[in-house]
Amino acid sequence: MSMNIAIDGPSAAGKSTIAKLLAKQLHYAHLDTGAMYRCAAYAAITQGLNLEDEAALQAMLTHLDIHFDEDGAVYINGEDVSKQIRTNDISMAASKVSAYPSVRAALVAKQRCIAANKGYILDGRDIGTVVLPDAEIKIYMVASVEARSQRRYQEYLDKGMDITYEEIYHDIEKRDYQDSHRKASPLKKADDALEIDTSDMSIEQVIQYIMAHIETVQKASVKQA
């Protein structure tokens, strides 16, 4: 039985990494909702739009086609922007544009439409609470600011990006505040989500933990049926 899996949590908690690996193991499709907000921010910046102008951002989205290929590459109107949207500046800009209700409404509608047929893993900050409140599996991943900063710092180093650990630490703290205090769909754990603190866990341990939880939920569903 195909179902939808929602993975939420703060910036750099490892949501996308885990979602991609789970999707591969379960033969599900991965929908990186965070990348969609990054695309909106990137498009706005490249078009010279004011990130404070919600109406302009909303109008831009009506002409913005975002899609993913089988390898996880991200495209805006046919252009591969996978690398361009992964900078620290775009991350902060994405947090800004995602605070606007009209921007969220437009992208949430796209996300719900894609996941309607089940068999999807979505990761973001409001998947279990807003986008897919009826998801059969809900995961809330957390980790200390120190652990998340170190992971993001190593990720940027591997990509040859020039940034300091201190800059990343500051930006993650700032983004946590922005995401949890915005009026539109703030970051928070769904009441029925399984919380996992990944600070001291390896990727393999997180995957095993979630797979065990999925198996437990599936067995319970069979019994109820």
XYZ file of N, CA and C in Angstrom:
675
model
N 0.841 -1.197 0.000
C 0.000 0.000 0.000
C 0.871 1.240 0.000
N 0.731 2.082 -1.007
C 1.495 3.320 -1.067
C 0.918 4.340 -0.098
N 1.795 5.136 0.468
C 1.360 6.178 1.393
C 2.284 7.375 1.221
N 1.974 8.450 1.903
C 2.827 9.627 1.876
C 3.570 9.766 3.192
N 4.803 10.236 3.101
C 5.643 10.421 4.280
C 6.052 11.882 4.363
N 5.779 12.504 5.507
C 6.116 13.908 5.734
C 7.307 13.988 6.682
N 8.336 14.718 6.268
C 9.511 14.916 7.113
C 9.713 16.409 7.319
N 9.608 16.840 8.565
C 9.772 18.257 8.896
C 10.952 18.447 9.838
N 11.348 19.717 9.975
C 12.431 20.032 10.892
C 13.142 21.292 10.486
N 14.008 21.811 11.343
C 14.722 23.057 11.067
C 15.793 22.899 9.992
N 16.366 24.014 9.593
C 17.410 24.038 8.570
C 18.603 23.161 8.957
N 19.101 22.398 7.978
C 20.305 21.570 8.137
C 20.139 20.409 9.111
N 18.896 19.986 9.341
C 18.674 18.830 10.218
C 18.903 17.520 9.472
N 19.069 17.597 8.145
C 19.312 16.394 7.354
C 18.077 15.859 6.666
N 17.022 16.667 6.595
C 15.746 16.208 6.049
C 15.860 15.714 4.608
N 16.478 16.518 3.756
C 16.556 16.164 2.331
C 17.401 14.918 2.107
N 18.513 14.824 2.830
C 19.390 13.653 2.703
C 18.636 12.382 3.072
N 17.957 12.421 4.199
C 17.199 11.260 4.665
C 16.039 10.959 3.719
N 15.349 11.998 3.259
C 14.205 11.807 2.361
C 14.638 11.124 1.068
N 15.761 11.556 0.514
C 16.255 10.974 -0.736
C 16.601 9.492 -0.559
N 17.267 9.167 0.547
C 17.666 7.777 0.790
C 16.450 6.893 1.076
N 15.496 7.430 1.811
C 14.263 6.676 2.084
C 13.491 6.420 0.794
N 13.420 7.450 -0.045
C 12.701 7.316 -1.312
C 13.322 6.207 -2.158
N 14.632 6.157 -2.180
C 15.323 5.130 -2.954
C 15.055 3.741 -2.384
N 15.085 3.633 -1.067
C 14.884 2.342 -0.413
C 13.444 1.853 -0.544
N 12.498 2.789 -0.501
C 11.082 2.422 -0.563
C 10.518 2.463 -1.980
N 11.342 2.926 -2.925
C 10.897 3.115 -4.323
C 9.764 4.138 -4.391
N 9.920 5.192 -3.597
C 8.983 6.307 -3.595
C 9.621 7.476 -4.346
N 8.833 8.502 -4.601
C 9.348 9.721 -5.223
C 9.609 10.752 -4.127
N 10.711 11.482 -4.259
C 11.046 12.507 -3.270
C 10.704 13.891 -3.805
N 9.957 14.645 -3.029
C 9.611 16.012 -3.394
C 10.225 16.950 -2.366
N 11.277 17.647 -2.770
C 11.997 18.562 -1.888
C 11.290 19.917 -1.899
N 10.399 20.124 -0.936
C 9.626 21.366 -0.913
C 10.504 22.576 -0.590
N 11.551 22.353 0.197
C 12.459 23.447 0.514
C 13.106 24.000 -0.744
N 13.414 23.086 -1.681
C 14.019 23.516 -2.946
C 13.062 24.397 -3.735
N 11.763 24.158 -3.582
C 10.775 24.957 -4.300
C 10.786 26.403 -3.795
N 10.938 26.576 -2.477
C 11.014 27.930 -1.931
C 12.341 28.589 -2.309
N 13.388 27.784 -2.382
C 14.675 28.308 -2.841
C 14.562 28.769 -4.295
N 13.823 28.016 -5.088
C 13.619 28.397 -6.490
C 12.883 29.728 -6.586
N 11.870 29.894 -5.742
C 11.116 31.142 -5.748
C 12.030 32.315 -5.391
N 12.878 32.113 -4.389
C 13.801 33.164 -3.965
C 14.831 33.455 -5.059
N 15.366 32.401 -5.641
C 16.387 32.564 -6.692
C 15.804 33.300 -7.905
N 14.614 32.916 -8.310
C 13.968 33.552 -9.461
C 13.700 35.030 -9.176
N 13.259 35.314 -7.961
C 12.974 36.704 -7.593
C 14.236 37.554 -7.644
N 15.313 37.009 -7.124
C 16.584 37.749 -7.095
C 17.130 37.957 -8.507
N 17.099 36.908 -9.317
C 17.636 37.030 -10.677
C 16.790 37.964 -11.539
N 15.516 38.111 -11.179
C 14.642 39.028 -11.914
C 14.657 40.449 -11.329
N 15.440 40.609 -10.263
C 15.565 41.928 -9.664
C 14.356 42.370 -8.865
N 13.572 41.415 -8.374
C 12.382 41.768 -7.599
C 12.750 42.116 -6.162
N 11.922 42.927 -5.554
C 12.086 43.285 -4.152
C 11.492 42.159 -3.299
N 12.309 41.554 -2.448
C 11.828 40.445 -1.629
C 10.812 40.882 -0.582
N 10.614 42.179 -0.450
C 9.603 42.695 0.474
C 8.258 42.896 -0.229
N 8.235 42.701 -1.544
C 7.027 42.951 -2.342
C 6.277 41.640 -2.583
N 5.346 41.340 -1.695
C 4.617 40.070 -1.776
C 3.810 39.951 -3.064
N 3.190 41.055 -3.493
C 2.377 41.020 -4.709
C 3.222 40.669 -5.934
N 4.422 41.224 -6.003
C 5.311 40.944 -7.132
C 5.771 39.488 -7.113
N 6.036 38.973 -5.928
C 6.452 37.578 -5.794
C 5.323 36.637 -6.217
N 4.115 36.965 -5.795
C 2.951 36.151 -6.145
C 2.743 36.134 -7.654
N 2.875 37.291 -8.293
C 2.701 37.378 -9.737
C 3.781 36.574 -10.461
N 5.004 36.625 -9.939
C 6.109 35.882 -10.544
C 5.839 34.377 -10.542
N 5.259 33.889 -9.456
C 5.022 32.447 -9.307
C 4.053 31.891 -10.347
N 3.182 32.741 -10.872
C 2.220 32.268 -11.875
C 2.924 31.877 -13.178
N 4.139 32.360 -13.371
C 4.896 32.050 -14.583
C 6.111 31.163 -14.282
N 6.147 30.611 -13.061
C 7.316 29.836 -12.645
C 6.997 28.342 -12.654
N 7.683 27.609 -13.514
C 7.530 26.155 -13.560
C 8.716 25.513 -12.846
N 8.437 24.789 -11.782
C 9.480 24.107 -11.016
C 9.275 22.609 -11.135
N 10.317 21.899 -11.530
C 10.191 20.443 -11.549
C 11.523 19.785 -11.241
N 11.442 18.497 -10.885
C 12.612 17.719 -10.506
C 12.753 16.549 -11.466
N 13.997 16.167 -11.777
C 14.160 14.975 -12.613
C 14.428 13.768 -11.720
N 14.616 12.604 -12.326
C 14.779 11.366 -11.563
C 16.034 11.366 -10.700
N 17.020 12.190 -11.057
C 18.267 12.256 -10.296
C 18.238 13.333 -9.217
N 17.101 14.008 -9.081
C 16.967 15.023 -8.049
C 17.377 16.419 -8.470
N 17.753 16.595 -9.742
C 18.106 17.932 -10.225
C 16.861 18.814 -10.236
N 17.048 20.120 -9.982
C 15.936 21.062 -9.880
C 15.965 22.018 -11.072
N 14.805 22.218 -11.669
C 14.710 23.070 -12.854
C 13.699 24.192 -12.659
N 14.059 25.374 -13.149
C 13.129 26.509 -13.212
C 12.922 26.833 -14.680
N 11.695 26.660 -15.136
C 11.370 26.916 -16.546
C 12.379 26.250 -17.488
N 12.728 25.012 -17.156
C 13.613 24.232 -18.016
C 15.096 24.403 -17.759
N 15.488 25.331 -16.891
C 16.907 25.569 -16.609
C 17.326 24.863 -15.316
N 18.406 24.109 -15.379
C 18.926 23.409 -14.201
C 19.547 24.429 -13.249
N 18.947 24.576 -12.063
C 19.443 25.540 -11.075
C 19.845 24.838 -9.782
N 20.138 23.544 -9.878
C 20.434 22.729 -8.700
C 21.524 23.334 -7.819
N 22.596 23.822 -8.424
C 23.705 24.387 -7.654
C 23.418 25.819 -7.212
N 22.813 26.588 -8.097
C 22.583 28.008 -7.802
C 21.679 28.231 -6.591
N 20.744 27.321 -6.346
C 19.800 27.541 -5.247
C 20.325 27.055 -3.900
N 21.524 26.482 -3.871
C 22.039 25.892 -2.636
C 23.037 26.771 -1.894
N 23.088 28.052 -2.216
C 24.000 28.940 -1.510
C 23.355 29.421 -0.212
N 24.206 29.937 0.683
C 23.707 30.433 1.959
C 22.790 31.643 1.765
N 23.124 32.510 0.806
C 22.307 33.705 0.543
C 20.900 33.321 0.081
N 20.824 32.305 -0.782
C 19.513 31.857 -1.266
C 18.735 31.204 -0.134
N 19.444 30.518 0.764
C 18.782 29.900 1.913
C 18.082 30.950 2.760
N 18.777 32.058 3.029
C 18.184 33.127 3.826
C 17.049 33.813 3.077
N 17.227 34.001 1.776
C 16.180 34.630 0.963
C 14.939 33.743 0.910
N 15.147 32.427 0.854
C 14.019 31.485 0.832
C 13.209 31.587 2.115
N 13.897 31.788 3.229
C 13.197 31.948 4.499
C 12.320 33.193 4.477
N 12.793 34.249 3.800
C 12.010 35.484 3.693
C 10.759 35.294 2.846
N 10.938 34.768 1.632
C 9.781 34.661 0.731
C 8.773 33.631 1.222
N 9.262 32.637 1.965
C 8.340 31.600 2.451
C 7.427 32.106 3.563
N 7.714 33.286 4.074
C 6.878 33.852 5.137
C 5.587 34.468 4.603
N 5.524 34.692 3.289
C 4.332 35.328 2.708
C 3.228 34.295 2.463
N 2.025 34.538 2.979
C 0.916 33.601 2.814
C 0.608 33.256 1.357
N 0.656 34.244 0.468
C 0.313 33.986 -0.931
C 1.355 33.115 -1.618
N 2.617 33.291 -1.233
C 3.697 32.457 -1.786
C 3.529 31.023 -1.313
N 3.259 30.859 -0.039
C 3.079 29.526 0.516
C 1.853 28.845 -0.103
N 0.775 29.601 -0.245
C -0.450 29.027 -0.803
C -0.214 28.499 -2.213
N 0.522 29.259 -3.019
C 0.787 28.854 -4.396
C 1.628 27.586 -4.460
N 2.671 27.523 -3.633
C 3.555 26.354 -3.673
C 2.940 25.139 -2.979
N 2.171 25.381 -1.924
C 1.485 24.266 -1.251
C 0.492 23.603 -2.198
N -0.196 24.400 -2.997
C -1.153 23.855 -3.974
C -0.426 22.937 -4.961
N 0.750 23.362 -5.403
C 1.543 22.535 -6.322
C 1.962 21.231 -5.639
N 2.393 21.337 -4.382
C 2.854 20.166 -3.642
C 1.735 19.154 -3.404
N 0.574 19.632 -3.022
C -0.565 18.740 -2.781
C -1.005 18.045 -4.063
N -0.972 18.759 -5.149
C -1.363 18.199 -6.439
C -0.425 17.059 -6.824
N 0.870 17.273 -6.626
C 1.868 16.252 -6.973
C 1.700 15.006 -6.113
N 1.441 15.204 -4.807
C 1.392 14.076 -3.864
C 0.034 13.389 -3.792
N -0.923 13.840 -4.562
C -2.286 13.311 -4.468
C -2.381 11.806 -4.729
N -1.482 11.290 -5.557
C -1.540 9.867 -5.904
C -0.783 8.959 -4.949
N -0.264 9.519 -3.855
C 0.475 8.764 -2.838
C 1.829 8.276 -3.371
N 2.613 7.712 -2.455
C 3.925 7.215 -2.836
C 4.978 8.308 -2.893
N 4.782 9.358 -2.088
C 5.719 10.480 -2.085
C 6.303 10.710 -0.691
N 7.542 11.195 -0.680
C 8.178 11.648 0.550
C 8.430 13.135 0.379
N 7.807 13.942 1.236
C 7.974 15.386 1.180
C 8.716 15.850 2.421
N 9.698 16.719 2.243
C 10.376 17.273 3.408
C 10.321 18.790 3.364
N 10.210 19.385 4.534
C 10.121 20.829 4.622
C 9.974 21.261 6.063
N 9.116 22.251 6.287
C 8.908 22.769 7.639
C 7.450 22.727 8.085
N 6.539 22.511 7.142
C 5.117 22.478 7.510
C 4.387 21.367 6.755
N 5.105 20.310 6.409
C 4.481 19.231 5.632
C 3.423 18.509 6.468
N 3.801 18.086 7.662
C 2.877 17.335 8.505
C 1.774 18.175 9.118
N 1.990 19.478 9.204
C 0.996 20.349 9.833
C 0.073 21.038 8.832
N 0.590 21.351 7.638
C -0.195 22.133 6.677
C -0.325 21.457 5.311
N 0.800 21.090 4.712
C 0.770 20.574 3.337
C 0.053 19.235 3.258
N 0.486 18.276 4.074
C -0.122 16.940 4.071
C -0.458 16.514 5.502
N -1.451 17.150 6.114
C -1.808 16.782 7.488
C -2.341 15.358 7.599
N -2.703 14.754 6.451
C -3.215 13.388 6.460
C -2.146 12.366 6.055
N -0.877 12.787 6.026
C 0.210 11.855 5.682
C 0.219 10.697 6.671
N 0.411 9.498 6.136
C 0.372 8.305 6.984
C 1.562 8.220 7.939
N 2.701 8.747 7.517
C 3.901 8.760 8.352
C 4.381 10.202 8.492
N 4.619 10.643 9.733
C 5.136 11.986 9.971
C 6.380 11.904 10.849
N 7.440 12.535 10.359
C 8.710 12.546 11.075
C 9.102 13.991 11.351
N 9.599 14.256 12.558
C 10.097 15.597 12.883
C 11.550 15.447 13.315
N 12.463 15.891 12.441
C 13.893 15.742 12.691
C 14.457 17.009 13.319
N 15.170 16.837 14.420
C 15.827 17.964 15.067
C 17.300 17.616 15.297
N 18.095 18.633 15.599
C 19.507 18.456 15.943
C 19.968 19.774 16.546
N 21.023 19.717 17.328
C 21.540 20.933 17.945
C 22.039 21.899 16.877
N 22.083 23.181 17.224
C 22.594 24.181 16.285
C 24.044 23.865 15.931
N 24.803 23.377 16.917
C 26.205 23.034 16.676
C 26.337 21.916 15.655
N 25.542 20.874 15.813
C 25.607 19.737 14.890
C 25.181 20.144 13.490
N 24.127 20.939 13.404
C 23.631 21.370 12.093
C 24.614 22.318 11.412
N 25.234 23.186 12.194
C 26.213 24.119 11.624
C 27.422 23.378 11.079
N 27.874 22.371 11.822
C 29.032 21.598 11.373
C 28.723 20.834 10.092
N 27.531 20.281 9.999
C 27.137 19.549 8.785
C 27.076 20.487 7.581
N 26.450 21.638 7.762
C 26.322 22.589 6.671
C 27.697 23.140 6.277
N 28.556 23.371 7.272
C 29.910 23.874 7.009
C 30.695 22.867 6.178
N 30.607 21.593 6.548
C 31.309 20.552 5.793
C 30.760 20.433 4.380
N 29.447 20.565 4.261
C 28.802 20.511 2.941
C 29.333 21.614 2.035
N 29.436 22.823 2.581
C 29.937 23.952 1.795
C 31.418 23.801 1.475
N 32.201 23.273 2.429
C 33.617 23.035 2.182
C 33.806 22.056 1.025
N 32.993 21.001 1.033
C 33.074 19.988 -0.022
C 32.761 20.573 -1.394
N 31.955 21.635 -1.402
C 31.589 22.284 -2.658
C 32.556 23.412 -3.018
N 33.578 23.612 -2.154
C 34.561 24.645 -2.426
C 34.063 26.048 -2.160
N 33.043 26.179 -1.329
C 32.465 27.494 -1.052
C 33.225 28.193 0.071
N 33.389 29.502 -0.052
C 34.149 30.293 0.906
C 33.218 30.875 1.968
N 33.154 30.209 3.114
C 32.304 30.657 4.207
C 32.843 30.091 5.510
N 32.648 30.795 6.605
C 33.164 30.336 7.887
C 32.086 29.608 8.685
N 32.539 28.792 9.636
C 31.620 28.079 10.519
C 30.768 29.077 11.299
N 31.390 30.183 11.743
C 30.683 31.190 12.536
C 29.543 31.824 11.743
N 29.786 32.084 10.465
C 28.748 32.661 9.613
C 27.557 31.714 9.497
N 27.853 30.441 9.293
C 26.789 29.439 9.161
C 26.010 29.309 10.466
N 26.733 29.265 11.581
C 26.086 29.145 12.895
C 25.103 30.310 13.101
N 25.561 31.511 12.803
C 24.716 32.700 12.961
C 23.487 32.626 12.049
N 23.708 32.222 10.803
C 22.600 32.166 9.843
C 21.578 31.097 10.213
N 22.046 29.969 10.737
C 21.115 28.909 11.145
C 20.277 29.370 12.329
N 20.904 30.041 13.288
C 20.141 30.585 14.414
C 19.090 31.586 13.924
N 19.505 32.434 12.995
C 18.589 33.446 12.448
C 17.449 32.793 11.696
N 17.781 31.773 10.899
C 16.733 31.108 10.123
C 15.778 30.349 11.037
N 16.298 29.729 12.083
C 15.424 29.047 13.041
C 14.390 30.009 13.605
N 14.842 31.201 13.948
C 13.931 32.203 14.519
C 12.896 32.624 13.483
N 13.367 32.919 12.264
C 12.441 33.338 11.202
C 11.399 32.268 10.923
N 11.839 31.027 10.810
C 10.935 29.937 10.443
C 9.919 29.623 11.534
N 10.337 29.751 12.784
C 9.435 29.395 13.882
C 8.533 30.550 14.331
N 8.865 31.780 13.893
C 8.069 32.931 14.315
C 7.238 33.562 13.200
N 7.327 33.027 11.984
C 6.528 33.622 10.910
C 5.045 33.332 11.147
N 4.200 34.208 10.641
C 2.761 34.060 10.849
C 2.168 32.946 9.991
N 2.689 32.803 8.772
C 2.164 31.797 7.848
C 2.883 30.464 8.025
N 2.160 29.473 8.497
C 2.683 28.109 8.629
C 4.051 28.039 9.287
N 4.176 28.460 10.543
C 5.475 28.419 11.209
C 5.977 26.985 11.403
N 7.282 26.869 11.540
C 7.886 25.567 11.797
C 7.431 25.053 13.157
N 6.807 23.882 13.176
C 6.447 23.250 14.440
C 6.165 21.779 14.195
N 6.254 21.013 15.233
C 6.043 19.573 15.142
C 4.552 19.246 15.124
N 4.156 18.365 14.218
C 2.768 17.881 14.204
C 2.550 17.016 15.443
N 1.351 17.058 15.978
C 1.065 16.317 17.211
C 1.337 14.827 17.081
N 1.124 14.276 15.877
C 1.284 12.837 15.689
C 2.591 12.474 14.979
N 3.571 13.381 15.019
C 4.857 13.105 14.366
C 5.830 12.417 15.319
N 6.670 11.580 14.755
C 7.734 10.929 15.521
C 8.939 11.868 15.518
N 9.379 12.318 16.691
C 10.525 13.225 16.772
C 11.823 12.435 16.898
N 12.811 12.827 16.094
C 14.113 12.170 16.116
C 15.200 13.229 16.244
N 16.004 13.122 17.303
C 17.141 14.022 17.473
C 18.350 13.357 16.815
N 18.794 13.935 15.698
C 19.860 13.320 14.904
C 21.254 13.851 15.245
N 21.365 14.660 16.311
C 22.648 15.295 16.651
C 23.804 14.305 16.689
N 23.573 13.152 17.308
C 24.645 12.171 17.481
C 24.371 10.872 16.723
N 23.523 10.963 15.695
C 23.188 9.770 14.912
C 23.816 9.839 13.528
N 24.206 8.677 13.020
C 24.698 8.617 11.648
C 23.498 8.567 10.707
N 23.742 8.788 9.435
C 22.671 8.718 8.445
C 22.050 7.330 8.450
N 22.894 6.309 8.537
C 22.403 4.924 8.531
C 21.503 4.652 9.741
N 21.864 5.182 10.895
C 21.063 4.975 12.099
C 19.695 5.649 11.982
N 19.673 6.829 11.400
C 18.400 7.540 11.214
C 17.497 6.757 10.266
N 18.067 6.273 9.170
C 17.292 5.493 8.203
C 16.711 4.244 8.857
N 17.525 3.527 9.605
C 17.068 2.308 10.274
C 15.939 2.614 11.259
N 16.073 3.705 11.980
C 15.070 4.099 12.972
C 13.732 4.391 12.299
N 13.792 5.137 11.198
C 12.562 5.488 10.487
C 11.942 4.260 9.819
N 12.760 3.410 9.230
C 12.237 2.204 8.579
C 11.525 1.305 9.590
N 12.073 1.224 10.799
C 11.436 0.423 11.849
C 10.083 1.027 12.218
N 10.021 2.346 12.258
C 8.759 3.033 12.570
C 7.736 2.804 11.461
N 8.173 2.893 10.213
C 7.274 2.658 9.078
C 6.702 1.246 9.136
N 7.556 0.279 9.450
C 7.110 -1.116 9.538
C 6.067 -1.283 10.637
N 6.271 -0.611 11.753
C 5.322 -0.678 12.874
C 3.968 -0.094 12.466
N 3.989 1.045 11.785
C 2.745 1.692 11.341
C 2.022 0.815 10.317
N 2.775 0.228 9.392
C 2.167 -0.630 8.369
C 1.504 -1.858 8.996
N 2.165 -2.456 9.974
C 1.594 -3.632 10.649
C 0.305 -3.251 11.381
N 0.326 -2.086 12.016
C -0.867 -1.623 12.734
C -2.022 -1.380 11.770
N -1.705 -0.862 10.581
C -2.731 -0.590 9.577
C -3.364 -1.874 9.084
N -2.542 -2.902 8.891
C -3.043 -4.212 8.440
C -3.980 -4.809 9.470
N -3.623 -4.694 10.749
C -4.468 -5.236 11.821
C -5.816 -4.525 11.880
N -5.764 -3.186 11.713
C -7.007 -2.410 11.758
C -7.915 -2.729 10.567
N -7.291 -3.045 9.446
C -8.062 -3.357 8.254
C -8.771 -4.698 8.403
